[in-house]
Amino acid sequence: AQSVTQLGSHVSVSEGALVLLRCNYSSSVPPYLFWYVQYPNQGLQLLLKYTTGATLVKGINGFEAEFKKSETSFHLTKPSAHMSDAAEYFCAVSEGRSSASKIIFGSGTRLSIRP
Amino acid sequence: NAGVTQTPKFQVLKTGQSMTLQCAQDMNHEYMSWYRQDPGMGLRLIHYSVGAGITDQGEVPNGYNVSRSTTEDFPLRLLSAAPSQTSVYFCASSGDRDYGYTFGSGTRLTVV
């Protein structure tokens, strides 16, 4: 079964600084990979996804992630943090390669932005 | 607005009571699932369905039942509520050519 590890339950950066949220998955077969964002008291919103093709994926709000098969990683980055980026971020991986595959979530990383 | 609708948004139950959390989507998505979210544990899959009439268990199914009589609806039933079921519950759906879920806004359940 797939598993997802998010390194760091809480990350704090200054406004304008680089955001880096780390995610590693367990499968040796390239899975489908996702990042979701959750703002306080809301549901999860898809930030970006990797299925096939280009390994650098761009998402909403200036975020991007790079699929690195050799490192089994899918880290999320943003060049310059905004106060509005403060939220919880979840990395997720599909157990298969169809739209009906179960999606397994990491435990989440809470991102705080310092003024 | 199209999307996933969950009701109620908040609920307090006494231990031993039963209730049903409702989930409906209007996007004609085949795949629906229920997750619970607890602090520090991310989202854990309770039950899922790949189409009307088909359901299966996820990671933490005990104490919950589901059914999928229509494509649109996927209710989650708590048979006899326990304090360990205090959590935030999310319903999600996925379409045929759309990888990744659309989530509802959640139901915050407290069992006392």
mmCIF file of C-alpha atoms in Angstrom:
data_model
loop_
_atom_site.group_PDB
_atom_site.id
_atom_site.type_symbol
_atom_site.label_atom_id
_atom_site.label_comp_id
_atom_site.label_asym_id
_atom_site.label_seq_id
_atom_site.Cartn_x
_atom_site.Cartn_y
_atom_site.Cartn_z
ATOM 1 C CA ALA A 1 0.000 0.000 0.000
ATOM 2 C CA GLN A 2 1.066 3.534 -0.672
ATOM 3 C CA SER A 3 2.196 5.856 2.079
ATOM 4 C CA VAL A 4 3.024 9.544 2.176
ATOM 5 C CA THR A 5 5.452 11.293 4.504
ATOM 6 C CA GLN A 6 5.387 15.036 4.993
ATOM 7 C CA LEU A 7 8.505 16.297 6.725
ATOM 8 C CA GLY A 8 7.670 18.928 9.299
ATOM 9 C CA SER A 9 4.236 19.313 10.822
ATOM 10 C CA HIS A 10 4.763 23.079 11.059
ATOM 11 C CA VAL A 11 6.792 25.392 8.832
ATOM 12 C CA SER A 12 7.197 29.109 9.466
ATOM 13 C CA VAL A 13 8.634 31.544 6.909
ATOM 14 C CA SER A 14 8.817 35.302 6.577
ATOM 15 C CA GLU A 15 6.639 37.128 4.104
ATOM 16 C CA GLY A 16 8.507 37.264 0.790
ATOM 17 C CA ALA A 17 10.685 34.257 1.595
ATOM 18 C CA LEU A 18 10.815 30.949 -0.243
ATOM 19 C CA VAL A 19 8.264 28.349 0.778
ATOM 20 C CA LEU A 20 9.386 24.704 0.680
ATOM 21 C CA LEU A 21 7.109 21.929 1.926
ATOM 22 C CA ARG A 22 8.507 18.434 1.675
ATOM 23 C CA CYS A 23 6.701 15.267 0.624
ATOM 24 C CA ASN A 24 7.985 11.751 -0.013
ATOM 25 C CA TYR A 25 5.952 8.760 -1.146
ATOM 26 C CA SER A 26 6.604 5.057 -0.894
ATOM 27 C CA SER A 27 5.828 3.546 -4.295
ATOM 28 C CA SER A 28 8.462 2.415 -6.786
ATOM 29 C CA VAL A 29 5.887 2.760 -9.573
ATOM 30 C CA PRO A 30 5.230 6.385 -10.582
ATOM 31 C CA PRO A 31 1.910 7.236 -8.964
ATOM 32 C CA TYR A 32 -0.384 10.180 -9.333
ATOM 33 C CA LEU A 33 0.554 12.896 -6.839
ATOM 34 C CA PHE A 34 -1.385 15.811 -5.423
ATOM 35 C CA TRP A 35 -1.068 18.803 -3.146
ATOM 36 C CA TYR A 36 -4.138 20.150 -1.389
ATOM 37 C CA VAL A 37 -4.545 23.284 0.707
ATOM 38 C CA GLN A 38 -6.957 23.715 3.611
ATOM 39 C CA TYR A 39 -7.800 27.137 4.985
ATOM 40 C CA PRO A 40 -9.229 27.341 8.520
ATOM 41 C CA ASN A 41 -12.692 25.821 8.876
ATOM 42 C CA GLN A 42 -12.871 24.902 5.214
ATOM 43 C CA GLY A 43 -12.621 21.792 3.083
ATOM 44 C CA LEU A 44 -9.585 20.851 1.030
ATOM 45 C CA GLN A 45 -8.866 22.520 -2.287
ATOM 46 C CA LEU A 46 -6.713 20.991 -5.013
ATOM 47 C CA LEU A 47 -3.541 23.049 -5.448
ATOM 48 C CA LEU A 48 -1.857 20.998 -8.171
ATOM 49 C CA LYS A 49 -1.471 17.444 -9.435
ATOM 50 C CA TYR A 50 1.002 15.296 -11.330
ATOM 51 C CA THR A 51 -0.302 12.476 -13.498
ATOM 52 C CA THR A 52 1.977 12.152 -16.536
ATOM 53 C CA GLY A 53 4.228 14.331 -18.678
ATOM 54 C CA ALA A 54 6.260 17.258 -17.445
ATOM 55 C CA THR A 55 7.652 16.637 -13.981
ATOM 56 C CA LEU A 56 7.450 20.297 -12.947
ATOM 57 C CA VAL A 57 3.825 21.065 -12.251
ATOM 58 C CA LYS A 58 2.411 24.542 -11.766
ATOM 59 C CA GLY A 59 -0.633 25.114 -9.630
ATOM 60 C CA ILE A 60 -2.802 27.892 -8.329
ATOM 61 C CA ASN A 61 -1.614 30.842 -6.232
ATOM 62 C CA GLY A 62 1.958 30.661 -7.600
ATOM 63 C CA PHE A 63 2.776 27.234 -6.191
ATOM 64 C CA GLU A 64 4.635 24.540 -8.073
ATOM 65 C CA ALA A 65 5.939 21.053 -7.362
ATOM 66 C CA GLU A 66 8.484 18.790 -8.996
ATOM 67 C CA PHE A 67 8.104 15.034 -9.305
ATOM 68 C CA LYS A 68 11.476 13.368 -8.751
ATOM 69 C CA LYS A 69 11.203 9.637 -9.298
ATOM 70 C CA SER A 70 14.772 8.894 -8.180
ATOM 71 C CA GLU A 71 14.108 10.578 -4.848
ATOM 72 C CA THR A 72 10.417 9.501 -4.566
ATOM 73 C CA SER A 73 9.675 13.123 -3.747
ATOM 74 C CA PHE A 74 7.093 15.727 -4.688
ATOM 75 C CA HIS A 75 8.087 18.875 -2.814
ATOM 76 C CA LEU A 76 5.933 22.000 -2.989
ATOM 77 C CA THR A 77 7.531 25.407 -3.494
ATOM 78 C CA LYS A 78 6.616 29.043 -3.900
ATOM 79 C CA PRO A 79 9.274 31.708 -4.551
ATOM 80 C CA SER A 80 7.755 34.426 -2.378
ATOM 81 C CA ALA A 81 5.361 33.793 0.498
ATOM 82 C CA HIS A 82 2.266 35.941 1.046
ATOM 83 C CA MET A 83 0.322 36.287 4.274
ATOM 84 C CA SER A 84 -2.635 34.684 2.499
ATOM 85 C CA ASP A 85 -0.629 31.454 2.065
ATOM 86 C CA ALA A 86 -1.031 30.631 5.758
ATOM 87 C CA ALA A 87 -2.934 27.332 5.766
ATOM 88 C CA GLU A 88 -2.475 23.599 6.138
ATOM 89 C CA TYR A 89 -1.061 21.728 3.168
ATOM 90 C CA PHE A 90 -1.553 18.054 2.427
ATOM 91 C CA CYS A 91 0.417 15.889 0.053
ATOM 92 C CA ALA A 92 -1.462 12.903 -1.361
ATOM 93 C CA VAL A 93 -0.769 9.922 -3.615
ATOM 94 C CA SER A 94 -3.106 7.657 -5.543
ATOM 95 C CA GLU A 95 -2.952 3.918 -5.034
ATOM 96 C CA GLY A 96 -3.479 3.342 -8.741
ATOM 97 C CA ARG A 97 -3.531 5.135 -12.038
ATOM 98 C CA SER A 98 -7.256 5.534 -12.608
ATOM 99 C CA SER A 99 -9.566 8.266 -11.471
ATOM 100 C CA ALA A 100 -11.272 5.691 -9.232
ATOM 101 C CA SER A 101 -8.099 4.901 -7.292
ATOM 102 C CA LYS A 102 -8.002 5.568 -3.584
ATOM 103 C CA ILE A 103 -6.037 8.618 -2.579
ATOM 104 C CA ILE A 104 -3.870 8.431 0.543
ATOM 105 C CA PHE A 105 -3.048 11.639 2.392
ATOM 106 C CA GLY A 106 -0.047 12.697 4.410
ATOM 107 C CA SER A 107 -0.469 14.060 7.917
ATOM 108 C CA GLY A 108 -0.248 17.668 6.779
ATOM 109 C CA THR A 109 2.077 20.640 7.212
ATOM 110 C CA ARG A 110 0.830 23.860 8.746
ATOM 111 C CA LEU A 111 2.402 26.871 7.062
ATOM 112 C CA SER A 112 2.703 30.102 9.055
ATOM 113 C CA ILE A 113 3.837 33.382 7.527
ATOM 114 C CA ARG A 114 5.687 35.958 9.659
ATOM 115 C CA PRO A 115 5.157 39.646 8.780
ATOM 116 C CA ASN B 1 -23.156 26.131 -7.468
ATOM 117 C CA ALA B 2 -21.820 22.757 -8.574
ATOM 118 C CA GLY B 3 -19.887 20.828 -6.006
ATOM 119 C CA VAL B 4 -20.113 18.547 -3.004
ATOM 120 C CA THR B 5 -22.684 19.427 -0.335
ATOM 121 C CA GLN B 6 -22.438 18.074 3.190
ATOM 122 C CA THR B 7 -25.050 18.374 5.911
ATOM 123 C CA PRO B 8 -25.131 19.120 8.751
ATOM 124 C CA LYS B 9 -22.104 21.386 9.296
ATOM 125 C CA PHE B 10 -22.083 20.779 13.050
ATOM 126 C CA GLN B 11 -23.539 18.024 15.203
ATOM 127 C CA VAL B 12 -23.342 16.997 18.855
ATOM 128 C CA LEU B 13 -24.335 13.441 19.724
ATOM 129 C CA LYS B 14 -24.568 11.511 22.931
ATOM 130 C CA THR B 15 -22.715 8.234 23.228
ATOM 131 C CA GLY B 16 -24.802 5.436 21.733
ATOM 132 C CA GLN B 17 -26.908 7.621 19.466
ATOM 133 C CA SER B 18 -27.016 7.002 15.736
ATOM 134 C CA MET B 19 -27.069 9.488 12.925
ATOM 135 C CA THR B 20 -26.471 9.931 9.216
ATOM 136 C CA LEU B 21 -24.112 12.432 7.646
ATOM 137 C CA GLN B 22 -25.368 13.465 4.246
ATOM 138 C CA CYS B 23 -23.255 13.982 1.144
ATOM 139 C CA ALA B 24 -24.505 14.943 -2.311
ATOM 140 C CA GLN B 25 -22.688 15.936 -5.498
ATOM 141 C CA ASP B 26 -24.113 17.317 -8.719
ATOM 142 C CA MET B 27 -21.130 16.741 -11.007
ATOM 143 C CA ASN B 28 -22.101 13.212 -12.082
ATOM 144 C CA HIS B 29 -18.942 11.877 -10.440
ATOM 145 C CA GLU B 30 -18.659 8.115 -10.174
ATOM 146 C CA TYR B 31 -16.171 7.995 -7.326
ATOM 147 C CA MET B 32 -17.096 9.193 -3.828
ATOM 148 C CA SER B 33 -15.408 8.767 -0.483
ATOM 149 C CA TRP B 34 -15.593 9.665 3.180
ATOM 150 C CA TYR B 35 -12.595 10.784 5.221
ATOM 151 C CA ARG B 36 -12.174 11.771 8.827
ATOM 152 C CA GLN B 37 -9.666 14.402 9.854
ATOM 153 C CA ASP B 38 -8.048 14.359 13.264
ATOM 154 C CA PRO B 39 -5.226 16.639 14.510
ATOM 155 C CA GLY B 40 -1.803 15.394 13.461
ATOM 156 C CA MET B 41 -3.211 12.440 11.545
ATOM 157 C CA GLY B 42 -4.149 13.942 8.217
ATOM 158 C CA LEU B 43 -7.162 12.461 6.478
ATOM 159 C CA ARG B 44 -8.023 8.808 6.897
ATOM 160 C CA LEU B 45 -10.286 6.990 4.468
ATOM 161 C CA ILE B 46 -13.429 5.499 6.024
ATOM 162 C CA HIS B 47 -15.404 4.131 3.061
ATOM 163 C CA TYR B 48 -15.483 4.732 -0.646
ATOM 164 C CA SER B 49 -17.637 3.952 -3.671
ATOM 165 C CA VAL B 50 -16.702 3.586 -7.339
ATOM 166 C CA GLY B 51 -20.296 3.827 -8.529
ATOM 167 C CA ALA B 52 -23.927 3.350 -7.608
ATOM 168 C CA GLY B 53 -24.433 0.072 -5.769
ATOM 169 C CA ILE B 54 -20.702 -0.449 -5.096
ATOM 170 C CA THR B 55 -18.994 0.397 -1.810
ATOM 171 C CA ASP B 56 -15.825 -0.737 -0.072
ATOM 172 C CA GLN B 57 -13.942 -0.170 3.164
ATOM 173 C CA GLY B 58 -11.062 2.191 3.667
ATOM 174 C CA GLU B 59 -8.511 2.397 6.493
ATOM 175 C CA VAL B 60 -10.899 3.041 9.416
ATOM 176 C CA PRO B 61 -14.360 1.580 8.598
ATOM 177 C CA ASN B 62 -15.362 0.252 12.022
ATOM 178 C CA GLY B 63 -18.465 1.902 13.443
ATOM 179 C CA TYR B 64 -19.572 3.343 10.101
ATOM 180 C CA ASN B 65 -21.851 2.154 7.327
ATOM 181 C CA VAL B 66 -22.407 3.530 3.838
ATOM 182 C CA SER B 67 -24.670 2.909 0.877
ATOM 183 C CA ARG B 68 -24.740 4.273 -2.671
ATOM 184 C CA SER B 69 -28.208 3.922 -4.144
ATOM 185 C CA THR B 70 -27.734 6.817 -6.586
ATOM 186 C CA THR B 71 -24.749 8.450 -8.286
ATOM 187 C CA GLU B 72 -25.446 11.724 -6.468
ATOM 188 C CA ASP B 73 -25.723 10.634 -2.830
ATOM 189 C CA PHE B 74 -23.325 8.875 -0.466
ATOM 190 C CA PRO B 75 -24.536 9.014 3.155
ATOM 191 C CA LEU B 76 -22.379 7.934 6.090
ATOM 192 C CA ARG B 77 -24.136 6.282 9.019
ATOM 193 C CA LEU B 78 -22.813 6.128 12.557
ATOM 194 C CA LEU B 79 -24.464 3.117 14.138
ATOM 195 C CA SER B 80 -23.737 3.778 17.815
ATOM 196 C CA ALA B 81 -21.693 6.913 18.351
ATOM 197 C CA ALA B 82 -18.578 6.773 20.541
ATOM 198 C CA PRO B 83 -16.349 9.610 21.799
ATOM 199 C CA SER B 84 -13.563 8.243 19.550
ATOM 200 C CA GLN B 85 -15.692 9.270 16.573
ATOM 201 C CA THR B 86 -15.398 12.940 17.476
ATOM 202 C CA SER B 87 -13.808 14.351 14.357
ATOM 203 C CA VAL B 88 -14.291 16.428 11.247
ATOM 204 C CA TYR B 89 -15.756 14.401 8.407
ATOM 205 C CA PHE B 90 -15.192 15.192 4.744
ATOM 206 C CA CYS B 91 -16.942 13.805 1.729
ATOM 207 C CA ALA B 92 -15.160 13.951 -1.634
ATOM 208 C CA SER B 93 -15.925 13.001 -5.221
ATOM 209 C CA SER B 94 -13.967 12.446 -8.419
ATOM 210 C CA GLY B 95 -15.086 12.271 -12.031
ATOM 211 C CA ASP B 96 -14.183 9.979 -14.868
ATOM 212 C CA ARG B 97 -11.462 12.118 -16.455
ATOM 213 C CA ASP B 98 -10.687 14.332 -13.512
ATOM 214 C CA TYR B 99 -7.937 13.093 -11.270
ATOM 215 C CA GLY B 100 -8.079 14.468 -7.769
ATOM 216 C CA TYR B 101 -11.025 15.098 -5.513
ATOM 217 C CA THR B 102 -13.562 17.831 -4.994
ATOM 218 C CA PHE B 103 -14.213 18.120 -1.280
ATOM 219 C CA GLY B 104 -17.241 19.180 0.689
ATOM 220 C CA SER B 105 -16.908 21.773 3.445
ATOM 221 C CA GLY B 106 -17.030 19.177 6.210
ATOM 222 C CA THR B 107 -19.147 18.117 9.180
ATOM 223 C CA ARG B 108 -17.759 18.751 12.648
ATOM 224 C CA LEU B 109 -19.049 15.988 14.923
ATOM 225 C CA THR B 110 -18.713 15.894 18.692
ATOM 226 C CA VAL B 111 -19.719 12.812 20.654
ATOM 227 C CA VAL B 112 -20.163 13.374 24.389
#
